PDB file of C-alpha atoms in Angstrom:
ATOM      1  CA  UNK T   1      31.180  84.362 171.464  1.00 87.00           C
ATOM      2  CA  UNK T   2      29.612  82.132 169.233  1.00 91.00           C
ATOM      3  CA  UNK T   3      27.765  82.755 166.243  1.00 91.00           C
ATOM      4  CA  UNK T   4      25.591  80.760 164.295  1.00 95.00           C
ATOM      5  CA  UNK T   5      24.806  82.039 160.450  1.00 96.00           C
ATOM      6  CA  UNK T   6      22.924  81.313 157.452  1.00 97.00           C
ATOM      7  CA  UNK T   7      24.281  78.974 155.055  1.00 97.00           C
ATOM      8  CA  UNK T   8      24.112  82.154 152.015  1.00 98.00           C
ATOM      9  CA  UNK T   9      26.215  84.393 154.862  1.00 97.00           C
ATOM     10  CA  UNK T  10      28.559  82.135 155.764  1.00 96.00           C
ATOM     11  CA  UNK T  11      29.447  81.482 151.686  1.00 97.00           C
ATOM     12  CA  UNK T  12      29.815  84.855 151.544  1.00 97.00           C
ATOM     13  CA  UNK T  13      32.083  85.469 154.740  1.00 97.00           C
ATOM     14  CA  UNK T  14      34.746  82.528 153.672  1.00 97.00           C
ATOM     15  CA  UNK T  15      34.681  84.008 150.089  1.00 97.00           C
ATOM     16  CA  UNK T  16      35.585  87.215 151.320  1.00 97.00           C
ATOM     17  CA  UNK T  17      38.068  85.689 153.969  1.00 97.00           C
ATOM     18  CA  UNK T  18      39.977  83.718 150.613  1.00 98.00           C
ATOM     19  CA  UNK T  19      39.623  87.060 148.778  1.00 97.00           C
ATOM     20  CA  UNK T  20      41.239  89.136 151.235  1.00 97.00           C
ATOM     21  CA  UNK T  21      43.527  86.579 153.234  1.00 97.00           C
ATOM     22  CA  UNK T  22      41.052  88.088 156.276  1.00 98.00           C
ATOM     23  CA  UNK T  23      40.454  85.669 158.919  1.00 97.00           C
ATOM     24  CA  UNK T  24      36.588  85.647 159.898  1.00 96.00           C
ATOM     25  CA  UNK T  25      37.293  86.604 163.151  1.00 95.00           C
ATOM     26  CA  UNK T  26      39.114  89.895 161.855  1.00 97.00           C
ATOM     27  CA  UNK T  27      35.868  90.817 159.582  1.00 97.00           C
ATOM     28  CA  UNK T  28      33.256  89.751 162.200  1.00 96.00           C
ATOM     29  CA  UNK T  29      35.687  92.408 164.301  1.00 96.00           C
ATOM     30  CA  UNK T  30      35.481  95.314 161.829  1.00 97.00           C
ATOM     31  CA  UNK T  31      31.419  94.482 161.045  1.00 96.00           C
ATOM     32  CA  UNK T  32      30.857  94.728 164.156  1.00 96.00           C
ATOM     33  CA  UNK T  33      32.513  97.486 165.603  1.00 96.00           C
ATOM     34  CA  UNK T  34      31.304  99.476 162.680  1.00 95.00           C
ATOM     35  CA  UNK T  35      27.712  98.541 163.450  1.00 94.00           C
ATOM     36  CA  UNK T  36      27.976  99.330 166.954  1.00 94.00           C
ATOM     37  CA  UNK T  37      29.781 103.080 166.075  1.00 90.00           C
ATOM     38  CA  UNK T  38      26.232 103.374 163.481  1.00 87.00           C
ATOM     39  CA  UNK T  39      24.184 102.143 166.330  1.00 87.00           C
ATOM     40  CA  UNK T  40      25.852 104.099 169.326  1.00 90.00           C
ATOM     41  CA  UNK T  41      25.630 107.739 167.708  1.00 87.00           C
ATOM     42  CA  UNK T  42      21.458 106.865 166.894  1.00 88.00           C
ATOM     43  CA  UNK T  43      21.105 106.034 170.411  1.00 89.00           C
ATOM     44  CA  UNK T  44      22.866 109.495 171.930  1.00 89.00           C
ATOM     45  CA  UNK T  45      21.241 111.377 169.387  1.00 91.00           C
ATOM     46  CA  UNK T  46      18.219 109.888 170.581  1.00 92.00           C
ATOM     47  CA  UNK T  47      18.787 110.563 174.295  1.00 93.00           C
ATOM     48  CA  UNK T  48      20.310 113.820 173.739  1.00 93.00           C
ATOM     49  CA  UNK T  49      16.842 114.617 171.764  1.00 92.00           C
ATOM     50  CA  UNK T  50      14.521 113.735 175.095  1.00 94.00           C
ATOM     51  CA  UNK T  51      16.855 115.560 177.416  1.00 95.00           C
ATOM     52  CA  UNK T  52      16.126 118.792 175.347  1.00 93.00           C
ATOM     53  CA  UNK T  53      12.547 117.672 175.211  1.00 91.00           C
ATOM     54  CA  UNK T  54      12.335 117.122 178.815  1.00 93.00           C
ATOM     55  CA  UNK T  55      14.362 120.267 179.423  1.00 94.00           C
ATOM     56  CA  UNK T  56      10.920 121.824 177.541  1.00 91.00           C
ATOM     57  CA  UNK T  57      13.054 122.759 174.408  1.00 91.00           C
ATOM     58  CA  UNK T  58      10.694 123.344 171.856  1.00 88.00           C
ATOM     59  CA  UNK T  59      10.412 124.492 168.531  1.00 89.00           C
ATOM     60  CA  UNK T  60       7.523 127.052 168.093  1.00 89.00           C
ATOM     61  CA  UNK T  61       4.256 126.636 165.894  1.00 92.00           C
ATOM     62  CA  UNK T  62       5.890 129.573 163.861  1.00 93.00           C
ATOM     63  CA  UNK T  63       9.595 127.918 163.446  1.00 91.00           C
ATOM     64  CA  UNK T  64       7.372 124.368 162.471  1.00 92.00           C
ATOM     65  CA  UNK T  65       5.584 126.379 159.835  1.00 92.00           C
ATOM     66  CA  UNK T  66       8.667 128.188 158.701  1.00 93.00           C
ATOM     67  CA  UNK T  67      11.111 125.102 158.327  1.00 92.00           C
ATOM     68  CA  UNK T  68       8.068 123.309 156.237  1.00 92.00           C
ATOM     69  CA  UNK T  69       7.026 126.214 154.295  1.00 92.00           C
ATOM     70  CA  UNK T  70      10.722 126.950 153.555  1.00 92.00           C
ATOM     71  CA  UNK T  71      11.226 122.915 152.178  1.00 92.00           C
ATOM     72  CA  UNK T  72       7.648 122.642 150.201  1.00 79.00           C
ATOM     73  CA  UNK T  73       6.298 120.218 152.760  1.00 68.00           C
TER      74      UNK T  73
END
């Protein structure tokens, strides 16, 4: 894979790389894999949200009106 960056990135990336003795390969690895964890867990929490919706799970006018009563909103 290739990657092309901004100038101001790619300063920062070999800084880092003389700082830790990292190779940019290693931190492009650990960005990345910790962007796609963040990224993965929104998108099942997403799908798991319209299963239950198309399941017809619900919350009730009185549970909406509870939960924003209870928080001021």
């Amino acid at each position: 894979m290739t990657v092309r960056l901004p100038a101001d990135l790619a300063g920062q990336l070999e800084k880092l790389t003389q700082a830790t003795g990292r190779t940019k390969s290693a931190i492009a690895v650990a960005a990345l894999r910790d962007y796609v964890e963040a990224e993965s867990w929104q998108i099942q929490d997403i799908e798991q949200g319209v299963a239950e919706a198309d399941r017809g799970e619900f919350a009730s006018d009185s549970e909406v009106n509870a939960f924003f009563a209870k928080y001021g909103a």
